[in-house]
Coordinates of C-alpha atoms and ligand atoms in Angstrom, one line a residue:
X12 CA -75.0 135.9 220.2
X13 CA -75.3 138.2 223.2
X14 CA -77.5 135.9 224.8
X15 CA -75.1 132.9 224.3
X16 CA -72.6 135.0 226.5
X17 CA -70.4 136.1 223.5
X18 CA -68.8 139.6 223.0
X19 CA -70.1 141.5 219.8
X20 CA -68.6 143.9 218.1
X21 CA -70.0 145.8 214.9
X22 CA -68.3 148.4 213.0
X23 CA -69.6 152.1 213.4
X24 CA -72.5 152.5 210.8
X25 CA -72.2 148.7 209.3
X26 CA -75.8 148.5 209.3
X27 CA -76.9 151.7 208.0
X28 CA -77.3 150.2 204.5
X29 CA -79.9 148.4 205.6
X30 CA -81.6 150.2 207.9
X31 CA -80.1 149.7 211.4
X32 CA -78.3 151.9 213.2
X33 CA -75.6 152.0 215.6
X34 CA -78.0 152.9 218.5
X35 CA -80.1 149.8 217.6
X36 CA -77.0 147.4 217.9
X37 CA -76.1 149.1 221.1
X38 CA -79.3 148.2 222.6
X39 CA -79.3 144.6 221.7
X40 CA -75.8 144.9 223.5
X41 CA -73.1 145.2 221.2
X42 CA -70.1 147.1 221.3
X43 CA -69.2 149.3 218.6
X44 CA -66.0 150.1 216.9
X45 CA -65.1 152.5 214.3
X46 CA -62.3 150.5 211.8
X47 CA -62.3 147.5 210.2
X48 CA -58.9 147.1 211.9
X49 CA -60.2 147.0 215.8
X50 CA -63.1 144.7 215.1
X51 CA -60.7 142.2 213.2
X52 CA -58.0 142.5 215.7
X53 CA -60.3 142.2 218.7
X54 CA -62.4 139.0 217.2
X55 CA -62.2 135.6 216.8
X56 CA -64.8 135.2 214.3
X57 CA -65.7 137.6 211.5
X58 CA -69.0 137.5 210.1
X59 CA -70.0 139.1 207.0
X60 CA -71.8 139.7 203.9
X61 CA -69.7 139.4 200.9
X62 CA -66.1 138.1 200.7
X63 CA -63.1 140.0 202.3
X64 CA -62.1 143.0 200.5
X65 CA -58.4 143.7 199.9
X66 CA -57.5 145.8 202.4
X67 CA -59.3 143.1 204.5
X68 CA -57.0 140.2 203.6
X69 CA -54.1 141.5 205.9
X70 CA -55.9 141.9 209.0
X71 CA -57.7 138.8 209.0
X72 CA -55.4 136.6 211.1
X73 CA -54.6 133.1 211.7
X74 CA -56.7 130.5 213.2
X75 CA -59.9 133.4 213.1
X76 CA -63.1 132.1 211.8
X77 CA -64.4 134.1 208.9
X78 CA -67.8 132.7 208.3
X79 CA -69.4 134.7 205.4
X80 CA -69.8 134.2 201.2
X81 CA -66.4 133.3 199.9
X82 CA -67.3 132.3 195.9
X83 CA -63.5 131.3 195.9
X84 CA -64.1 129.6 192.3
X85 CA -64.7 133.2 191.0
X86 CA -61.4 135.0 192.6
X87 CA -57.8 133.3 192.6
X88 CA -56.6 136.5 194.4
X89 CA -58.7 135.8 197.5
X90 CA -58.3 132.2 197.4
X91 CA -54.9 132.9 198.0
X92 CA -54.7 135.6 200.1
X93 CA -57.1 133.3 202.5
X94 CA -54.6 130.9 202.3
X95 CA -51.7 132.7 203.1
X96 CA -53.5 134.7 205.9
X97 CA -54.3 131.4 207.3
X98 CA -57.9 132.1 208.6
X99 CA -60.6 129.4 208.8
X100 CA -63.0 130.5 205.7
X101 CA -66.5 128.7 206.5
X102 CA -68.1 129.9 202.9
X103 CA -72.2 130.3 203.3
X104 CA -72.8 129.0 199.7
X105 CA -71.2 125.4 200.7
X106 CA -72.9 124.9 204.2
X107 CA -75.1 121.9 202.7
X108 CA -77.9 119.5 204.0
X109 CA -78.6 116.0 203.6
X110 CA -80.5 116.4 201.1
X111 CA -78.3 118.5 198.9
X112 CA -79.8 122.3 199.6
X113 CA -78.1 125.2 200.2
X114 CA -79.8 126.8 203.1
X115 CA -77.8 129.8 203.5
X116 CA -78.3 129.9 199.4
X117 CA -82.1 129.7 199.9
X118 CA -82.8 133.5 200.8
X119 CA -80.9 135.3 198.4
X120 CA -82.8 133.1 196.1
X121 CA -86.1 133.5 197.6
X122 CA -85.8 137.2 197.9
X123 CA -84.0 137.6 194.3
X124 CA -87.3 135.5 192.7
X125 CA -89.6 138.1 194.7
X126 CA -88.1 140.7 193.2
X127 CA -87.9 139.5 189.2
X128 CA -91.5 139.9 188.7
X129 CA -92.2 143.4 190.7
X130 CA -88.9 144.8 188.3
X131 CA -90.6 143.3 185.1
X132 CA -93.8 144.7 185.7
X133 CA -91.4 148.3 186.4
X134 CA -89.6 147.9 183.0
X135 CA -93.5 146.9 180.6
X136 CA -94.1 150.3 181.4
X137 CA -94.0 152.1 178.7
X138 CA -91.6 155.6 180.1
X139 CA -89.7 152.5 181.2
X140 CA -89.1 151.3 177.7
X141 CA -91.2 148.6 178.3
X142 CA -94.5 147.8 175.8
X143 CA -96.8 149.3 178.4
X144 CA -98.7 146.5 179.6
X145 CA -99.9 146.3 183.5
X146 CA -98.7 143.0 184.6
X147 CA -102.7 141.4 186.1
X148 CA -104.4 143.5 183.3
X149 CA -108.2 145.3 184.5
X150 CA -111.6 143.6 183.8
X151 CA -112.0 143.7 179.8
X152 CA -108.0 143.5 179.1
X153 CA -105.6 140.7 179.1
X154 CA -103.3 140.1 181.8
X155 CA -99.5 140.3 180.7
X156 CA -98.1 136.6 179.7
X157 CA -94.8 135.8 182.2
X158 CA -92.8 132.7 181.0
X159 CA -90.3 131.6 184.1
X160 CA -87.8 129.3 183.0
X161 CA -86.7 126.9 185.7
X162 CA -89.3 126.0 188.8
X163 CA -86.8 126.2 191.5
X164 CA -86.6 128.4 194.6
X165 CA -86.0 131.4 192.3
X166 CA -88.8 130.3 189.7
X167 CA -91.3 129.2 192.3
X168 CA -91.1 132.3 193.9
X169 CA -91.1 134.7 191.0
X170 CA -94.2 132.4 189.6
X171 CA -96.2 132.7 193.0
X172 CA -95.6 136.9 193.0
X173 CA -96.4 137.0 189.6
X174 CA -99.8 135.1 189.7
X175 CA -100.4 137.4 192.2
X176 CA -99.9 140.5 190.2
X177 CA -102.9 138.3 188.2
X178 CA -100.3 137.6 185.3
X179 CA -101.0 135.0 183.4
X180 CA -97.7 132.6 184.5
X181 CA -96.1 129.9 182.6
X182 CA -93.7 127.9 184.6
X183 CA -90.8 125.5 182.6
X184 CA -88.5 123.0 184.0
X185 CA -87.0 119.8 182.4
X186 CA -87.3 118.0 185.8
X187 CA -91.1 116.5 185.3
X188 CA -91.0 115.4 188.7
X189 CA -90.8 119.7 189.8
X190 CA -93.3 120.3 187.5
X191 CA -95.6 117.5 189.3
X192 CA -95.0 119.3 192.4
X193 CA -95.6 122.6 191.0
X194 CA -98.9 121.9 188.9
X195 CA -100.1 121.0 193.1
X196 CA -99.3 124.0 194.5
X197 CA -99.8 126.9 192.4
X198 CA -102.6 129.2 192.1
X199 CA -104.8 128.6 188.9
X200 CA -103.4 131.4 186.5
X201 CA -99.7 129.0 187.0
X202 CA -99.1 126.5 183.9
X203 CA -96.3 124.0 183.7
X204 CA -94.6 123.4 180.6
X205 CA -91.8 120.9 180.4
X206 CA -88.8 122.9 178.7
X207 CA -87.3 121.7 175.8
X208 CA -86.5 124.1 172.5
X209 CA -89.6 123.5 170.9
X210 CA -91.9 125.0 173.7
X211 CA -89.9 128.0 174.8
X212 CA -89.7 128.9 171.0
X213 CA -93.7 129.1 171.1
X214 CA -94.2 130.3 174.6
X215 CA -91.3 133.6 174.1
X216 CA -93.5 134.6 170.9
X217 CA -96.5 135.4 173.4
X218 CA -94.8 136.4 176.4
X219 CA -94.8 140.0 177.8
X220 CA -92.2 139.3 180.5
X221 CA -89.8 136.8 180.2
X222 CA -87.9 135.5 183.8
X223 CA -84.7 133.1 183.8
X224 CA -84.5 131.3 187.3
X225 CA -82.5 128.0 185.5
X226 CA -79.4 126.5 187.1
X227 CA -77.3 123.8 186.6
X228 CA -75.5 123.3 189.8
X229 CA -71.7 123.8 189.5
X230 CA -72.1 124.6 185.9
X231 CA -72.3 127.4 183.8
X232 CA -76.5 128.0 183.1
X233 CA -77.6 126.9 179.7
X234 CA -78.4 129.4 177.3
X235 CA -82.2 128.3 176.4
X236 CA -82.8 131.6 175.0
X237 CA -80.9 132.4 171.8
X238 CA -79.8 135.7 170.0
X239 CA -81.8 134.4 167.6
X240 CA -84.5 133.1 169.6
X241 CA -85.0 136.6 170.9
X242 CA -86.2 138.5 167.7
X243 CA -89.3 135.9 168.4
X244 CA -90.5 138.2 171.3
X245 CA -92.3 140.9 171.0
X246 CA -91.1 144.5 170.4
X247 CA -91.1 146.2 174.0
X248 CA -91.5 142.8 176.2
X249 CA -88.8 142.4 178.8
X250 CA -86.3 139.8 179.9
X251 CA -85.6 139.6 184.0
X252 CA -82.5 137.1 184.2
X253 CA -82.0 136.3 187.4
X254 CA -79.3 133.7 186.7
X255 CA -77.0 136.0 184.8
X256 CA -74.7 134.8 188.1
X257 CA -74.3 131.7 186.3
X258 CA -73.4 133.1 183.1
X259 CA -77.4 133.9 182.5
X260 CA -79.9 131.8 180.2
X261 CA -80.7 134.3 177.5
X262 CA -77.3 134.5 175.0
X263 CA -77.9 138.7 175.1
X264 CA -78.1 139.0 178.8
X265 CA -74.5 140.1 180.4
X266 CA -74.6 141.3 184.4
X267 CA -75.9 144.8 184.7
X268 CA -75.6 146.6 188.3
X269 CA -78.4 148.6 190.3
X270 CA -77.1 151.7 189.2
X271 CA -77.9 150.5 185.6
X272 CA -79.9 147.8 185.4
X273 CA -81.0 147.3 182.3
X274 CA -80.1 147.9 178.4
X275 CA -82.1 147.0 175.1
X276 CA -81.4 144.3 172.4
X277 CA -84.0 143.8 169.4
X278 CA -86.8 146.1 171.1
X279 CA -86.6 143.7 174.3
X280 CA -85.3 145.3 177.5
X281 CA -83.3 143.2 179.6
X282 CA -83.1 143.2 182.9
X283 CA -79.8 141.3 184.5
X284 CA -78.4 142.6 187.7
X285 CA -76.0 140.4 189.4
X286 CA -76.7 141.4 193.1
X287 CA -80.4 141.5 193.1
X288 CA -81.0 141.4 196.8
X289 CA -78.6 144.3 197.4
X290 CA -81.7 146.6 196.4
X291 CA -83.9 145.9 199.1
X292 CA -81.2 145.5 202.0
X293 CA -83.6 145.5 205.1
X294 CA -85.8 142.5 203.6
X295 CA -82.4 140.4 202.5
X296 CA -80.7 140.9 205.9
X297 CA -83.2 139.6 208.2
X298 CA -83.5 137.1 205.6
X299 CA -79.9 136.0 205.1
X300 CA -79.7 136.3 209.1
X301 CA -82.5 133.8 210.3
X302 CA -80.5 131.4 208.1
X303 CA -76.9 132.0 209.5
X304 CA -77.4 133.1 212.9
X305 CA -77.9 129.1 214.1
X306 CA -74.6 128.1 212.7
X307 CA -73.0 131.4 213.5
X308 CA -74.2 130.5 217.1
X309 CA -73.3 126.9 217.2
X310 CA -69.5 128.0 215.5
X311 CA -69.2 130.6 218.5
X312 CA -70.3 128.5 220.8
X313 CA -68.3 125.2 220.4
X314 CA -65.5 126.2 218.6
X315 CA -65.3 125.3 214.6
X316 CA -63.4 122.4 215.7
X317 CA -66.2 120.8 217.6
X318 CA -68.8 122.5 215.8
X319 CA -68.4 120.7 212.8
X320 CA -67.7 117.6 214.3
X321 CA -70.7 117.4 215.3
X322 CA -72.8 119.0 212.6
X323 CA -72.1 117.8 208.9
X324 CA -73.8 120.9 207.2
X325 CA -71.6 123.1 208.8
X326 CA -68.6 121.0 208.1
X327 CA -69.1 121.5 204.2
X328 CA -68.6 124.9 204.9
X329 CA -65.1 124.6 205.3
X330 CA -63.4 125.8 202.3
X331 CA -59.8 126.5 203.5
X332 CA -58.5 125.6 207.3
X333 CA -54.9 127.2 208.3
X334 CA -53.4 127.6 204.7
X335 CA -55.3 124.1 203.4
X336 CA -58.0 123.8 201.3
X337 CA -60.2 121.4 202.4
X338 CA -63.1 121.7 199.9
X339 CA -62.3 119.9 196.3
X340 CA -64.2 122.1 194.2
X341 CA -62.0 125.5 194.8
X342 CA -58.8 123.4 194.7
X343 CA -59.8 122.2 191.3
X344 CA -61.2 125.4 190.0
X345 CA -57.3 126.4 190.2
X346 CA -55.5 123.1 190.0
X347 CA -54.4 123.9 193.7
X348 CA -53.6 120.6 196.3
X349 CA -57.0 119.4 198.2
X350 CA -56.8 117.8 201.7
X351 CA -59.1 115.9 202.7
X352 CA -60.8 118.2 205.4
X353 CA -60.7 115.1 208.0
X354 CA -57.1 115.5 207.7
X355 CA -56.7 118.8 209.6
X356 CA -59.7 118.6 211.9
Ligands
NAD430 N1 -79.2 137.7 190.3 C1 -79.3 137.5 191.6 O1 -79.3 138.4 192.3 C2 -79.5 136.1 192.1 C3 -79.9 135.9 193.4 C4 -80.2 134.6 193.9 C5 -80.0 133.5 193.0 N2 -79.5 133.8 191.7 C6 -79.4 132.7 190.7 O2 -80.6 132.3 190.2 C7 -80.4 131.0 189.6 C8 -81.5 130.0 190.1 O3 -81.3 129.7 191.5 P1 -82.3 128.7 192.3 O4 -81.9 128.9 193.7 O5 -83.7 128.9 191.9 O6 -81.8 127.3 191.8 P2 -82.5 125.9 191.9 O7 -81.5 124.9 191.9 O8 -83.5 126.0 193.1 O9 -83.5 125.9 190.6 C9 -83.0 125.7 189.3 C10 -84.0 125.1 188.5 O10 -83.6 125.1 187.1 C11 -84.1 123.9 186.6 N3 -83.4 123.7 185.3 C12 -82.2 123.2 185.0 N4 -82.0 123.1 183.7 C13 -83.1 123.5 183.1 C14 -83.5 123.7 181.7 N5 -82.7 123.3 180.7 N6 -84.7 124.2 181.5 C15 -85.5 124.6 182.5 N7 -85.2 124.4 183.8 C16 -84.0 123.9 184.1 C17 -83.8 122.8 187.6 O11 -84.6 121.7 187.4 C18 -84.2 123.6 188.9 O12 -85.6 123.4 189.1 C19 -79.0 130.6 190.0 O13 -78.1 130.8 189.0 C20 -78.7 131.5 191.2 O14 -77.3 131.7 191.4 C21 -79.3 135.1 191.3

């Protein structure tokens, strides 16, 4: 940003979280400021992390850019305190490409699937309530059986780590086409199985660790694990639902938070933290930044008028403009009025 001759301001501390400090930003030229209040009132665009907090919503202003996860469908409160502030709210999760991905999506994704096998392997140990099984096994011993259910960027990347830990890895997706791809590119200790009831009944009898990475997009995720389903799996095994987000894939999964990640139901622990990537801060910012930091760059550089004029991916990311929302599916997750977004641009 610095570079691109723009002013940057960080709050005091912002980035001790995750492992930067305020000497750090100073050297890469920013200029630091101690309230939320100064570096609102002194900026044209905010960018964040998560979606404004309360006492944000007053001191964001009119016509500033906040460019940062919204989630609008999941809060009515800061729908409408977005609207009324009268900010232009750029949401990461809707900046889409041509071909339908969700770059800015894509990290948390990445680093969430990373994460889902290294937390299983935590949870099968035994003072960890889990059955006590080492995820690749040792020479003479079985390795642990993980079952991943859905082979997208979440699944594909909890597969990968997991063949690595020398599990043996099962892989199920009900797009054949994915599973074409994935029988190509995975290490030999990956299977593919097409998902349907029948095979996840047989494969969550053997399983050690069981990983949900399934998601329907603008939907709630299907439950292809049942309560009943789940006195199938073994007494100590382990359930990792990474899509508990959605609504989760196994019926007895319900978001659990760092602080207390996991409970028990039928001998099975289950793992379902809502905010995976918030454990391992450092890894997820440079992550989540590599993706942003072009559009943040091209939104302070042009203007978001121009901006996304000129680039359609960016342009989905408008959610509300000046009061208006501009992007159909928040307007209908409340019934509110949707402009066209070529209407106010
Ligand atoms: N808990 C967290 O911290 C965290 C972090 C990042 C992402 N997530 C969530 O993880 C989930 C997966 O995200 P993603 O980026 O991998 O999505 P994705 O779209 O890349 O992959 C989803 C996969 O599910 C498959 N699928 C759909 N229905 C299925 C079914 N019935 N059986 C098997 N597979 C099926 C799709 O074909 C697709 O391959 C989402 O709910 C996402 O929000 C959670």
């Amino acid at each position: 940003m610095k570079r691109h001759g723009h002013k940057v301001y960080v709050e005091t501390n912002a980035g001790n979280g995750s492992g930067f400090t305020d000497s750090d930003y100073k050297k890469a030229g920013a200029t630091m400021l101690s309230t939320p209040k100064q570096i609102f009132d002194a900026a044209d665009m905010i960018m964040k992390v998560k979606e404004p907090i309360k006492p944000e919503y007053n001191l964001i202003r009119q016509g500033q850019v906040v460019f940062t996860y919204f989630h609008f469908a999941s809060s009515k409160d800061l729908t409408l305190a977005m609207m009324k502030n009268k900010c232009i709210a750029v949401a990461y999760e809707t900046v889409q490409k041509e071909d339908g991905s969700l770059p800015l999506l894509i990290p948390m994704s990445e680093v969430a699937g990373r994460m889902a096998p290294q937390e299983g392997a935590k949870y099968l140990e035994k003072t960890m309530g889990g059955r006590g099984v080492l995820l690749g096994g040792v020479p003479g011993t079985e390795p642990a059986e993980v079952i991943v259910l859905g082979g997208g960027i979440v699944g594909t990347n909890a597969a990968k780590i997991a063949a690595g830990f020398g599990a043996k890895v099962t892989i199920m997706d009900n797009n054949l086409y994915r599973l074409r791809y994935l029988d190509d590119v995975m290490a030999k200790n990956v299977t593919t199985m097409m998902s349907n009831p029948f095979n996840i009944r047989q494969a969550i009898k053997k399983a050690d660790l069981v990983i949900g990475a399934v998601l329907i997009a603008g939907a709630k995720a299907p439950k292809l694990i049942t309560k009943e389903m789940l006195k199938l799996m073994k007494p100590g095994s382990v359930v990792v639902d990474v899509s508990v987000d959605q609504g989760g894939c196994i019926e007895t999964c319900k978001p659990t938070t760092h602080e207390d990640p996991t409970y028990v139901v039928n001998d099975v622990v289950h793992y379902c933290v809502a905010n995976m990537p918030g454990a391992v801060p450092f890894t997820s910012t440079i992550a989540l930044t590599n993706a942003t930091l072009p559009y943040a760059v091209e939104l302070a550089n042009n203007g978001w008028h121009a901006a996304c004029r000129h680039n359609e991916e960016l342009k989905l990311g408008l959610n509300i403009i000046e009061g208006e929302i501009v992007y159909k599916g928040v307007a209908d997750a409340f019934g509110y009025t949707y402009t066209d977004v070529n209407e106010v641009m």
